[in-house]
Every structure is written in structure tokens, then in C-alpha cells.
Coordinates of C-alpha atoms in Angstrom, one line a residue:
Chain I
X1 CA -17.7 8.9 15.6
X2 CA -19.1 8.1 12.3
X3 CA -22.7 9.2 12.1
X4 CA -25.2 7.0 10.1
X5 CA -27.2 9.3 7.4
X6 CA -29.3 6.8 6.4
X7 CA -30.7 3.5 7.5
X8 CA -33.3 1.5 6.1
X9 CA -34.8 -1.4 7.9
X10 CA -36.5 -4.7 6.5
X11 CA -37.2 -2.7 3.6
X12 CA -39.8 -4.3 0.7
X13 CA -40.5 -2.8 -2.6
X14 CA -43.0 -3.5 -4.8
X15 CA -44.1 -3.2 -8.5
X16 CA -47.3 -4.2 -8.3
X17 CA -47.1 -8.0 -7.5
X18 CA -43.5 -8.4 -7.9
X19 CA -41.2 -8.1 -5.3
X20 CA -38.3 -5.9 -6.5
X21 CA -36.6 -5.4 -2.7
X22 CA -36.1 -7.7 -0.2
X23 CA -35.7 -7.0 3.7
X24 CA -32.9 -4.7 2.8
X25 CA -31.6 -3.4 6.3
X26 CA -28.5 -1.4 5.7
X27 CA -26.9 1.7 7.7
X28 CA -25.2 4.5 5.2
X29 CA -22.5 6.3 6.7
X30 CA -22.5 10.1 6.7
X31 CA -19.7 11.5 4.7
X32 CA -18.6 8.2 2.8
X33 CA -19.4 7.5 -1.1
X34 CA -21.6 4.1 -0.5
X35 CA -21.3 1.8 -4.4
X36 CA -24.3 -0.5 -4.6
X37 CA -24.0 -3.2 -7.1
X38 CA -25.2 -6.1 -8.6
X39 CA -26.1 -7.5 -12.3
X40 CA -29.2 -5.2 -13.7
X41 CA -32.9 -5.9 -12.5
X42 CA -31.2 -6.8 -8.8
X43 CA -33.1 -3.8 -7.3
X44 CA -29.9 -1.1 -6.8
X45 CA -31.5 1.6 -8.6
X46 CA -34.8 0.9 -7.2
X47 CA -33.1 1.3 -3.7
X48 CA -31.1 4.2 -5.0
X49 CA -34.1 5.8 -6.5
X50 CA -36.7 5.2 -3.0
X51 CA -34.2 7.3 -0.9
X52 CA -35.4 10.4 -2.0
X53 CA -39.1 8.6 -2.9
X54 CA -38.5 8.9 -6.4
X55 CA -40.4 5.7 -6.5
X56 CA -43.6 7.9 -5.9
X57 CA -43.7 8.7 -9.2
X58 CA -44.7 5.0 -10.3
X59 CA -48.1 4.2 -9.2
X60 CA -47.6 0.4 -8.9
X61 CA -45.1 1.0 -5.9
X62 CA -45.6 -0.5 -3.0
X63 CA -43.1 0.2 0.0
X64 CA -42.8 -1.7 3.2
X65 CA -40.5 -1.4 6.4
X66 CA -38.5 2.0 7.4
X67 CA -36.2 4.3 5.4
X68 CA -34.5 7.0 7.7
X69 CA -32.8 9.7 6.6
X70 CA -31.1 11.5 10.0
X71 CA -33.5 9.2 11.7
X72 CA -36.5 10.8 9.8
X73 CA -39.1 7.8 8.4
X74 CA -39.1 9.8 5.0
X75 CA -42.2 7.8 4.6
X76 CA -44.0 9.1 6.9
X77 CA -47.4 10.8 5.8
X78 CA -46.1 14.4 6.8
X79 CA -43.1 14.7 5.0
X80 CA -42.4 17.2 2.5
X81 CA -41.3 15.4 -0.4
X82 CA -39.6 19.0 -2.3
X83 CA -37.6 19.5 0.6
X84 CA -36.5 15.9 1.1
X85 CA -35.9 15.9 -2.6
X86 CA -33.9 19.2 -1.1
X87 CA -31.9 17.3 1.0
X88 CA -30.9 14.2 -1.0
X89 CA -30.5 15.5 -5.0
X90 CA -30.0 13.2 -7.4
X91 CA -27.7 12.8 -10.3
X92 CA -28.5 10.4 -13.1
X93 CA -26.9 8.2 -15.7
X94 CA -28.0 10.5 -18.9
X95 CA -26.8 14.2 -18.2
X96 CA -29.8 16.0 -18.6
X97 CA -29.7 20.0 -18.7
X98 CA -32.4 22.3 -19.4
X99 CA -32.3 23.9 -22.4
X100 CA -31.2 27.1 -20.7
X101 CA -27.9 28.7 -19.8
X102 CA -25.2 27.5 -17.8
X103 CA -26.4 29.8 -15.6
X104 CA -29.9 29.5 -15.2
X105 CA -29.5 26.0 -15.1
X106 CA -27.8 26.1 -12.0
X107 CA -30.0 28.8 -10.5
X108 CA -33.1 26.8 -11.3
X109 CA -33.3 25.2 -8.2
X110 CA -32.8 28.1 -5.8
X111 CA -35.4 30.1 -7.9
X112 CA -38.0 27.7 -8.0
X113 CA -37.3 27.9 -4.0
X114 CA -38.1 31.6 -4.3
X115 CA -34.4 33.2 -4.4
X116 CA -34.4 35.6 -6.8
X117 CA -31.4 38.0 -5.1
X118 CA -29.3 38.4 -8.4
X119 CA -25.8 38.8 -6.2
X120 CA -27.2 35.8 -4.2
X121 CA -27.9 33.3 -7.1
X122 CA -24.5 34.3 -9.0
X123 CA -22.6 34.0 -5.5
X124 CA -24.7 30.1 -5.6
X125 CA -24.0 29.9 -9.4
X126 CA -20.3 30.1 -8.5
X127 CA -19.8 28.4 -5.8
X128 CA -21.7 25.1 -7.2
X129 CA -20.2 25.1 -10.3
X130 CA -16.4 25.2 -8.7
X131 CA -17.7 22.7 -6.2
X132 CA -18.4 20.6 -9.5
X133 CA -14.7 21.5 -10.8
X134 CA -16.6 22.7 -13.7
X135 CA -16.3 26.9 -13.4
X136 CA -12.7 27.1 -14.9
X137 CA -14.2 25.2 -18.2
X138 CA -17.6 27.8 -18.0
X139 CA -16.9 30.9 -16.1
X140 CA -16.4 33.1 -19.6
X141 CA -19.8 31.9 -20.9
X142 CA -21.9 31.5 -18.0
X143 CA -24.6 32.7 -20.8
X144 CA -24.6 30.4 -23.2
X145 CA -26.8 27.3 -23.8
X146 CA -25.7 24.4 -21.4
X147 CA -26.7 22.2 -24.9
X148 CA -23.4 23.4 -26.3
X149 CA -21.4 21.5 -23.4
X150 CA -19.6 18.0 -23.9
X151 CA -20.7 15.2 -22.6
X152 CA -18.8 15.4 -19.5
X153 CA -18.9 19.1 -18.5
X154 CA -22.8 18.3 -18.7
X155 CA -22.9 16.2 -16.5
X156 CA -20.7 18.0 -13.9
X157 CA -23.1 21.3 -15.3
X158 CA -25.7 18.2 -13.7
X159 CA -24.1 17.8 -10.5
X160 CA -23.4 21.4 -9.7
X161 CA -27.4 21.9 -10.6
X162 CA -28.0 19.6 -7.3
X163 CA -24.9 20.9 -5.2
X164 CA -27.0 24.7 -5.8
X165 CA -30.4 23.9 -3.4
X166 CA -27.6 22.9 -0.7
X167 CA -28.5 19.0 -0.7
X168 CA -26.8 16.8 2.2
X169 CA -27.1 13.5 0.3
X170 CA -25.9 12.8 -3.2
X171 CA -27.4 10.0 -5.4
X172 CA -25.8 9.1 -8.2
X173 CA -27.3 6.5 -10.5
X174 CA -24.5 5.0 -12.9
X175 CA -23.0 9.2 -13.5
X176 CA -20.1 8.0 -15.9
X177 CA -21.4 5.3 -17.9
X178 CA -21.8 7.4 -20.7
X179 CA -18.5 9.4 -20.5
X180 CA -15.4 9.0 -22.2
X181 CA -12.3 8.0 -19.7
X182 CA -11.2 11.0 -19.1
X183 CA -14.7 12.7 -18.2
X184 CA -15.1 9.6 -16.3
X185 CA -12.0 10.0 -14.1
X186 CA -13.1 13.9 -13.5
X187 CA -16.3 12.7 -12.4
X188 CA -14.2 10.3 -10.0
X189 CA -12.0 13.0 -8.7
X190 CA -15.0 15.1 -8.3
X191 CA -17.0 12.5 -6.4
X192 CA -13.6 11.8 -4.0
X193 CA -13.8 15.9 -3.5
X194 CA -17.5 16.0 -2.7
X195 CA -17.2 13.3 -0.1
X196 CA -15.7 16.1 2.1
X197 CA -19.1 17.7 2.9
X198 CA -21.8 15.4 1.2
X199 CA -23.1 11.7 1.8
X200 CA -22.8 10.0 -1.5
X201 CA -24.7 7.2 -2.6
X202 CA -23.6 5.8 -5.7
X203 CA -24.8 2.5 -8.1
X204 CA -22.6 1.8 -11.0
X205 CA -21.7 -1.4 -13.2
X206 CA -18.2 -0.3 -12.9
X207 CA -16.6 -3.3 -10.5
X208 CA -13.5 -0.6 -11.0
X209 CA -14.9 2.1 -10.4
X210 CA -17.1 1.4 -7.4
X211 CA -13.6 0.1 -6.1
X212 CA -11.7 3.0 -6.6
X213 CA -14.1 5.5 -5.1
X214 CA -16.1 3.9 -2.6
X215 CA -15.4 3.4 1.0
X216 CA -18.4 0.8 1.7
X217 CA -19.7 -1.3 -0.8
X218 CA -23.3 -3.0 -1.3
X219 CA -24.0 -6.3 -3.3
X220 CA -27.3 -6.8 -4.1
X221 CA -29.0 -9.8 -6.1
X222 CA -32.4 -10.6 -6.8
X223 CA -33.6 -7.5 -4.5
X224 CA -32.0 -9.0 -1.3
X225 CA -28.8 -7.4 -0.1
X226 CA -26.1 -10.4 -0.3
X227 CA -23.2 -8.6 1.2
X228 CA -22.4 -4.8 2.6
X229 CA -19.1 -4.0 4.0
X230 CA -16.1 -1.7 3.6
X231 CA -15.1 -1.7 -0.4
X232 CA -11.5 -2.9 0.7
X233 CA -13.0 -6.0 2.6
X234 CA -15.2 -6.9 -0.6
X235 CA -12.2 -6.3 -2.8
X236 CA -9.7 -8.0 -1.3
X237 CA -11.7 -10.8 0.8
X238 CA -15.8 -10.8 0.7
X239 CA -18.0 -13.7 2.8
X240 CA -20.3 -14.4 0.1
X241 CA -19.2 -16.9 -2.4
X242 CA -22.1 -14.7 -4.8
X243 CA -20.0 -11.3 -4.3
X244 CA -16.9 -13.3 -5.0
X245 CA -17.9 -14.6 -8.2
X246 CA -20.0 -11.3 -9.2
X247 CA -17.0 -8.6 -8.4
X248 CA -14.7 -11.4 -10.1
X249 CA -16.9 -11.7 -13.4
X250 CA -17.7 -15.0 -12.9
X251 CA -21.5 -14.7 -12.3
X252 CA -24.1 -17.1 -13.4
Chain O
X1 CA -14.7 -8.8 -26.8
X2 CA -17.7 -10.4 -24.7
X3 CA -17.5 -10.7 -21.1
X4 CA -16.9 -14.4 -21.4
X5 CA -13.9 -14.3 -23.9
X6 CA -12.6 -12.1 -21.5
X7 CA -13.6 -14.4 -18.9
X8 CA -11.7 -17.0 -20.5
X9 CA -8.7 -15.0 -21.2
X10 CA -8.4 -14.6 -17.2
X11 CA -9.1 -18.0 -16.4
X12 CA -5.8 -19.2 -18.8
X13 CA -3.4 -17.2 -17.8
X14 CA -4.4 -18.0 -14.2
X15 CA -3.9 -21.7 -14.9
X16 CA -0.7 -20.3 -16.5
X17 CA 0.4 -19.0 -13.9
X18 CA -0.4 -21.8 -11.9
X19 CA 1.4 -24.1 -13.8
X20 CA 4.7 -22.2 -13.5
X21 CA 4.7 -21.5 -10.2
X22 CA 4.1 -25.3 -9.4
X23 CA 7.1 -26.1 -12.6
X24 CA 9.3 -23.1 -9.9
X25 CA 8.4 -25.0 -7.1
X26 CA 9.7 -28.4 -8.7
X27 CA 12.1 -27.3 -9.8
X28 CA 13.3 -25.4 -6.8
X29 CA 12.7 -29.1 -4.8
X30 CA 15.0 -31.0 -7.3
X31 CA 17.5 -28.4 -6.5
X32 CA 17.5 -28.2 -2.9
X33 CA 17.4 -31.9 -3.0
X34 CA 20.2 -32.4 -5.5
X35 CA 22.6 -29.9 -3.1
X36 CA 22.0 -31.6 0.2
X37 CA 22.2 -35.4 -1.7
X38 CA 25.8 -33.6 -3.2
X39 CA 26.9 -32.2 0.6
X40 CA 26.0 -35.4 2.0
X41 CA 27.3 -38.0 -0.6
X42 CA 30.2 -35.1 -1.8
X43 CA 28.9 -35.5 -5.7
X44 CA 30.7 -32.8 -6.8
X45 CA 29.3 -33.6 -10.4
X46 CA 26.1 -33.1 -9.0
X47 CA 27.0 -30.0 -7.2
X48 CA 27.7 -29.0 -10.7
X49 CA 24.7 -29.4 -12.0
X50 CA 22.6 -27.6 -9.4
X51 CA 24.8 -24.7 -10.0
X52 CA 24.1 -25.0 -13.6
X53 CA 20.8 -25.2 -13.2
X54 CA 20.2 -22.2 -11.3
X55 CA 19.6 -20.6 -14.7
X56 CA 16.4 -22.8 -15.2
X57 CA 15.2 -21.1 -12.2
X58 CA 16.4 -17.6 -12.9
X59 CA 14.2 -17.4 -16.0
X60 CA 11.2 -19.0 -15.0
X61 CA 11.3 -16.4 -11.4
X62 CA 11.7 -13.3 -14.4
X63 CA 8.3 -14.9 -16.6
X64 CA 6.0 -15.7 -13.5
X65 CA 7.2 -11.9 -12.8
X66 CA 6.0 -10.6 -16.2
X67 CA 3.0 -12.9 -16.1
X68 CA 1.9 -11.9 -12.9
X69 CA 2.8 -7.8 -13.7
X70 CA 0.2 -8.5 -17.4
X71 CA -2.5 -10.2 -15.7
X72 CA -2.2 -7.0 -13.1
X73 CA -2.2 -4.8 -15.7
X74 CA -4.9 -5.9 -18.0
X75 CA -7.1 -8.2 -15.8
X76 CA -7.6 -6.2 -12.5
X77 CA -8.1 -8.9 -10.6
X78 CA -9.9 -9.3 -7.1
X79 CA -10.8 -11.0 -4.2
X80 CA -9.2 -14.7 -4.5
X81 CA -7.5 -14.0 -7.8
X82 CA -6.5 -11.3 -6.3
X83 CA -5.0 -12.9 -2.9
X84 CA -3.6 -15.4 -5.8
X85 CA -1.2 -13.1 -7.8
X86 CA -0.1 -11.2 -5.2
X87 CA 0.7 -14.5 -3.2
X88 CA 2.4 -16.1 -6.8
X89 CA 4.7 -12.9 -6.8
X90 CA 5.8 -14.0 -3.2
X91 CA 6.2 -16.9 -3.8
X92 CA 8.2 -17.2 -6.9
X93 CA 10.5 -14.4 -4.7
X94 CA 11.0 -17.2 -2.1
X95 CA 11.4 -20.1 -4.3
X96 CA 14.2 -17.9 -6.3
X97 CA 15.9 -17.3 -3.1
X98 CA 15.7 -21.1 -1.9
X99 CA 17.4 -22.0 -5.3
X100 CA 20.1 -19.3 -4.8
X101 CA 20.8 -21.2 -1.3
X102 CA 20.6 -24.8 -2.9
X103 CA 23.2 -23.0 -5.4
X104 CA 25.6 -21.3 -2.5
X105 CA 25.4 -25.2 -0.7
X106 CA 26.3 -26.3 -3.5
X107 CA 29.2 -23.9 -4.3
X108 CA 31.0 -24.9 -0.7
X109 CA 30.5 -28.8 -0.9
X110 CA 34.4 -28.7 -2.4
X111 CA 36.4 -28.1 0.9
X112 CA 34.2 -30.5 2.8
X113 CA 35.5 -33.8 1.0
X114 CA 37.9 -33.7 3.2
X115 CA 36.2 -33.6 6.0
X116 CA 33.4 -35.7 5.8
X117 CA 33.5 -37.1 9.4
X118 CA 33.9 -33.5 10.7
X119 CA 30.4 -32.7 9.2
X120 CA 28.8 -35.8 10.3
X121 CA 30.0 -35.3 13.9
X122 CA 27.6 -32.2 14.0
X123 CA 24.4 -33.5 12.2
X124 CA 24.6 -31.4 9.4
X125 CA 23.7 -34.6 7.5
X126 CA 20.7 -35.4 9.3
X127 CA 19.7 -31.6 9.5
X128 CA 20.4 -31.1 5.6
X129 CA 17.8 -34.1 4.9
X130 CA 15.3 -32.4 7.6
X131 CA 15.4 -29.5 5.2
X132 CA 14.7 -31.7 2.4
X133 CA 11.8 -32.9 3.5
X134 CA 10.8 -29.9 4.9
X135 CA 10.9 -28.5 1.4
X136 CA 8.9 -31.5 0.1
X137 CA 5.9 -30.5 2.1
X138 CA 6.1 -26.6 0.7
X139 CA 6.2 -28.3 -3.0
X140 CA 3.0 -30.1 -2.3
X141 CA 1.3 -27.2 -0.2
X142 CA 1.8 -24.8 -3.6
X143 CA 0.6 -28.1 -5.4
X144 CA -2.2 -28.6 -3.3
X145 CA -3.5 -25.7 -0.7
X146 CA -3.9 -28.1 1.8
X147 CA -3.7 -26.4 5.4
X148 CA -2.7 -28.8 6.9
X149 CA 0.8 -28.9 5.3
X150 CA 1.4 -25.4 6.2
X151 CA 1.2 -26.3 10.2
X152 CA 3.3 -29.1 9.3
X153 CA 6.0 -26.8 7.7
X154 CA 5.3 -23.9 10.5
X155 CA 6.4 -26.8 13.0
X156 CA 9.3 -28.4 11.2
X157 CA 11.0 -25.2 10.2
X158 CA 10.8 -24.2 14.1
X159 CA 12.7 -27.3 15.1
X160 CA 14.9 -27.1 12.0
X161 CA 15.7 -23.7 13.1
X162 CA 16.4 -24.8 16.7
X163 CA 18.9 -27.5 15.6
X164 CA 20.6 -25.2 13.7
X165 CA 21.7 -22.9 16.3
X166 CA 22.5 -26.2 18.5
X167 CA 25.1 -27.0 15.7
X168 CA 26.1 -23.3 15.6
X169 CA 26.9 -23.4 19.1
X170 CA 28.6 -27.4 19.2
X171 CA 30.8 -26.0 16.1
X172 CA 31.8 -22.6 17.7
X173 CA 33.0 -24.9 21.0
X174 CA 34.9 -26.7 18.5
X175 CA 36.4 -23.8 16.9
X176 CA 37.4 -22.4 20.0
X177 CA 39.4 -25.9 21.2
X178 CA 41.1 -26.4 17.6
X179 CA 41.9 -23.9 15.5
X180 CA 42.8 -26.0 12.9
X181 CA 39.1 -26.8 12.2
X182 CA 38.4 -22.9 11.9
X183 CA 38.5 -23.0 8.1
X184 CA 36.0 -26.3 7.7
X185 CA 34.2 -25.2 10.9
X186 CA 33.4 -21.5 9.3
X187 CA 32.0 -23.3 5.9
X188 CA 29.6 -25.4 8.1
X189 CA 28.1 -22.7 9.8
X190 CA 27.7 -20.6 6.6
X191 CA 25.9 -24.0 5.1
X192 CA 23.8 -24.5 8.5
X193 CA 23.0 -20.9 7.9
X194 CA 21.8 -21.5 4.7
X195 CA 19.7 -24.6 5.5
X196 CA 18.2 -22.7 8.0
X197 CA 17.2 -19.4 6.0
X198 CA 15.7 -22.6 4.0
X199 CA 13.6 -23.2 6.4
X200 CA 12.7 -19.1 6.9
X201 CA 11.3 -19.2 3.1
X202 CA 9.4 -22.3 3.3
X203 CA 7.6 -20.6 6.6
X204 CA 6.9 -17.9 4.0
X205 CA 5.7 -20.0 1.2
X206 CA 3.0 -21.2 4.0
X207 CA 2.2 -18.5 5.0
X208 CA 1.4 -16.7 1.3
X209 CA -1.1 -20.1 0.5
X210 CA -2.7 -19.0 3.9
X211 CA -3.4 -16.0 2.8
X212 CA -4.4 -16.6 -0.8
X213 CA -6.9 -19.5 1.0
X214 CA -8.0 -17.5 3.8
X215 CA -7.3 -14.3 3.5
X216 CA -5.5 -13.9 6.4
X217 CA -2.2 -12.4 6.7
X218 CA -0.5 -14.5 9.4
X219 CA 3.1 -13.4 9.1
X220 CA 5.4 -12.2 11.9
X221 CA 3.2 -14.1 14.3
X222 CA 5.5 -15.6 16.8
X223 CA 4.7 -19.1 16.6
X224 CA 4.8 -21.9 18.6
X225 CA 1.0 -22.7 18.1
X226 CA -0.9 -23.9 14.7
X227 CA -2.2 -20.6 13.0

């Protein structure tokens, strides 16, 4: 049976007066790579970015209705936000390592979360980086500044960062828009590998991509959810006319 | 490029492609109609011709091929297009075969001449325009996507089908009373075999322009019903 990680239900989000999301009820499935898509400004990254309440970070947000996450209301008043932000990491369009070492940027989280066992965090260190498919390219110079890596190997440097605090839930806001097609397609592969162990929600302007890696796919427009279903159903034959013409470039 | 150039680019070659596969399918009518009209009426000038012309139809199967393999290539299509192309490949695949059977009627009208009243006996006539009017209704279903045409076809083809095994069966009774007919008799049943694999492809061609409308795959559905 196919658990559901997370489910949000009649879901509103607010910047101040304007309504940014919708009623969005949805159900994510655990273990799957969820795309959500939709022109820019129609609310995916906003829902993307209020599963781990990011969001709380903007003080004109306003959030109504229920977001579960293993039937938790993450909005409830005595959640933990660090260890929710634990529990679903995030990985974001611009790859953005500290400027520290490979090393120590992939031991940042578990130190801040008071592991300072040396054999521990290199055992971590190793085991998120090949999880990333990254420690072939790094393991001789686990030392040197992350700001030396390309574009690419940042990035997965980025995602093995968020694989070290043990997360359940991956976001991914638009992760190879800025790569070249080859980092792209390693970021692909990667993704297709992490959906093994991890929940992986993912929003990208990529119609292909979202249809190559995805197994359930979200259109959204205006902040309302027009269509959810599996990726080969909204490829092949979607309900709404709107995802038609969206997926099908024919928009507007 | 912007988005709606590229938009554009789609949108052309999808009315290409449209407009070949409709130029296949009239093409494919005028030769199916040409071989039965050269059976019934034995034009052996005209059974000429649809030979010859199976080279028309040859090359424009090969470019709605190439078309459909670019527009794969470079477009990606989805969704409806999608349904669209991979439906046009079919398609073209069972209009190419119709017009090889128009072309293998057409190659056994010769020995026939002869025996004119010995085809008529059986129906072939009557069951060789059948198919032509069958095929009439696939030409305007490609034309038009209208449904309705395709439950139409789905029905004819089952009693064209039927009627050819009834001949089979008169003919073979024949055959087995005098064996002088064998010869004659053996060409009929190839040409009532070919009518009816006729029929067989224009069940197909329904079937794809279901799907492309739809999205439902309704083949190998035994059918005695409307889909």
C-alpha cells in the first residue's frame, strides 16, 4: 500500500491581502517524486516553500486550512520548526554552498545538531555525498573550498548537505534550471535514485523534465490546483483543457 | 527562438502532417475504388493504373514517416498532439497496407475475364463495392473525427467480414463439386481475403481516431456493440 506523506487540505495562502493559494487539497505519496507546475506567480513555489513553513519567514503570510506531514498539522502551535525543517530539507534553484569545505559543508547540519564525533560526521560526510553521486568527483579533496566546484557538483555538494541531517522529504524548487544538460541529467538520475528512500517534491518549468522523472504530477494556475494525477495520465491524456494547453505550450 | 515561434513551428507541421495523411487517405480511397470498379467492370487498363500508382502511395507512407519521426524528435509532443502522431504513424501503416491490397486485387483481375459470371454467382461484386463504401467512411473519419463514423465502419466491417467467410464457404462447396473451377475459385478466395483484411485495417483506422479523440485505446475489443 502506498502511504500518503503529506496531505494538505483546503489549503489558503496569503501575502498580506492577496490570495496566493487557493483550497489546495492534495495527498503526496510517500516514496514518489511529486512535479508541481504551472506558468510563474501560480503559487507552486509558495506551496513547495509552506511544506517545511518556509513561508514563516515572510511576515505578511497568512495560512489557512491543514498541511500534514505523516498526519502531523505542521501548523500546529507546538511544532518544532528545526526538526521539521529536519525532516523535509530543501534544495533550491541557485546552488548555494557555504563558503567552507566540501566537507564541512556537508557536516554543517549534523554539527549544528550537536554531532561533533569526527568518525561519525566523516562516516555522514561519505555516505551523503555518494548518496548525491557526487563522492567519486570529491573524495580526494574533501578539504577544499566547495566555491571551487562547477555548477553542477554544487548543487549535488547542495543536495548531499540536506541528505546529511537524515531528512524524509525532499523539496526541490526548479534544482537544474541553472545547469548545463549534462549536470541537469545527473541531477535527473540522482533524483530517480533518491526516490528509493526519500519523498520528493519537486517544482520545475521543465514540461520535460517533470515528465521524465515524476510519477504524479500537479498543475496549478492562479493558486488553485487545476489538475493532479499520475505524470503518465497528464502526459498522455489530462481532463482539464488548461493542463492540456499549458503542458502543450499553448497557454494564454 | 521565442516560445511562440516555436509555437508556430509545431502548429505547421502538425497541419502538415495533417494534410498528408488526409492526401494518403485519398489517395488510398481512389485506389481501392479504382481496383474493385477494375474487378467488377474487368478494366484491365485501370487495373494498370492502380498498380502504377502504388508508388504515389509508397512515398507519401515513407514522408508522413519522416515527418512524424522530426516532429518526435524536435517537438516532444504531448497529450492530444501526442495521441495525434502516434495515431498518424498507424494510420499511414494501415492506409499503406490497404493500398498494397487495392494493388494485389488489382494484380489478379486478369484470369477473371473469363469468368465473369463465376464471380458474380458469389457476390464478390456486391461484397467488393461493400468495401468501397466501407472505405469511404474511413476517408471521411480521418477527414473529419466524427465518432460516429467509426461505429459505422466498426459495424460494416463486421458484416463485411461475415459475408466473406459465407463466400469462402459457397466457393470451397464449389471447388469440391468441379474441379475445373479450382484455379478461378482459388483467385476468388485470395481476392475475398483481401477485401476482407480491407475491412481489418479500416477497423484500425477507427480505432487510432478514437484514440487520438478520446484517448482510449479500444482495440482487440470483441465487438458486436458501439464502443
Amino acid at each position: 500500500m502506498i502511504l500518503q506523506k503529506i496531505r494538505t487540505e483546503n489549503m489558503y495562502l496569503y501575502y498580506g491581502n492577496k490570495m496566493a493559494l487557493n483550497n489546495v487539497s492534495i495527498s503526496i505519496p510517500e516514496k514518489q517524486v511529486t512535479a508541481l507546475i504551472g506558468p510563474s506567480g501560480c503559487g507552486k513555489s509558495t506551496f513547495l516553500r509552506s511544506l517545511n513553513r518556509m513561508n514563516d519567514l515572510i511576515d505578511s503570510v497568512k495560512i489557512e486550512g491543514n498541511i500534514f506531514v505523516d498526519d502531523i498539522n505542521i501548523y500546529d502551535k507546538n511544532i518544532d520548526v528545526v526538526n521539521l525543517r529536519k525532516k523535509v530539507g530543501m534544495v533550491f534553484q541557485k546552488s548555494n554552498p557555504f563558503a567552507k569545505s566540501i566537507f564541512d559543508n556537508v557536516a554543517y547540519g549534523p554539527r549544528i545538531n550537536g554531532n561533533n564525533n569526527k568518525s561519525e560526521l566523516k562516516e555522514i560526510v561519505e555516505k551523503s555525498l555518494r548518496d548525491a553521486a557526487i563522492w567519486d568527483e570529491v573524495k580526494d579533496r574533501l578539504h577544499d573550498s566547495a566555491m571551487g566546484l562547477s555548477g553542477g557538483q554544487q548543487q549535488r555538494l547542495c543536495i548531499a548537505r540536506t541528505l546529511a541531517v537524515d531528512p524524509e522529504i525532499i523539496l526541490m524548487d526548479e534544482p537544474a534550471s541553472a545547469l548545463d544538460p549534462i549536470s541537469t541529467s545527473k541531477i535527473e538520475e540522482l533524483i530517480f535514485q533518491l526516490k528509493e528512500n526519500f519523498t520528493i517534491v519537486i517544482v520545475t518549468h521543465n514540461m520535460q523534465q517533470a515528465a521524465r522523472i515524476s510519477d504524479n504530477t500537479a498543475f496549478f494556475y492562479l493558486g488553485e490546483l487545476i489538475e493532479y494525477n499520475k505524470t503518465k495520465k497528464i502526459y498522455t491524456n489530462p481532463d482539464k483543457k488548461q493542463t492540456e494547453d499549458y503542458i502543450s505550450g499553448r497557454f494564454g | 527562438m521565442s516560445e511562440m515561434e516555436k509555437l508556430r513551428i509545431f502548429d505547421n507541421e502538425l497541419k502538415k502532417l495533417n494534410e498528408r495523411v488526409i492526401n494518403m487517405s485519398h489517395l488510398v480511397e481512389e485506389q481501392v475504388s479504382n481496383a474493385i470498379l477494375a474487378l467488377n467492370t474487368c478494366d484491365m487498363k485501370l487495373a494498370k493504373q492502380v498498380i502504377e500508382n502504388d508508388n504515389m502511395v509508397d512515398k507519401l507512407d515513407i514522408k508522413i514517416d519522416k515527418l512524424c519521426q522530426n516532429i518526435f524528435a524536435l517537438q516532444q509532443p504531448v497529450a492530444t498532439d501526442l495521441r495525434y502522431i502516434i495515431s498518424s504513424l498507424k494510420i499511414n501503416n494501415d492506409l499503406e497496407r490497404i493500398g498494397d491490397h487495392a494493388v494485389n486485387i488489382a494484380k489478379r483481375i486478369e484470369p477473371f475475364c473469363n469468368y465473369m459470371s463465376f464471380s458474380k454467382k458469389f457476390g464478390i461484386d456486391e461484397l467488393a463495392n461493400t468495401a468501397v463504401s466501407l472505405y469511404k467512411d474511413v476517408d471521411q473519419l480521418i477527414k473529419t473525427h466524427q465518432l460516429v463514423l467509426a461505429n459505422d465502419i466498426f459495424h460494416n466491417a463486421l458484416i463485411i467480414k461475415d459475408n466473406c467467410h459465407k463466400a469462402s464457404e459457397k466457393i470451397i462447396e464449389e471447388m469440391m463439386h468441379q474441379s475445373e473451377v479450382i484455379v478461378v475459385a482459388t483467385n476468388l478466395m485470395i481476392i475475398i481475403n483481401l477485401i476482407e483484411r480491407i475491412a481489418s485495417y479500416s477497423t484500425n483506422v477507427a480505432e487510432a481516431i478514437i484514440f487520438v479523440v478520446e484517448g482510449k485505446i479500444v482495440k482487440h475489443q470483441k465487438r458486436n456493440e458501439e464502443h
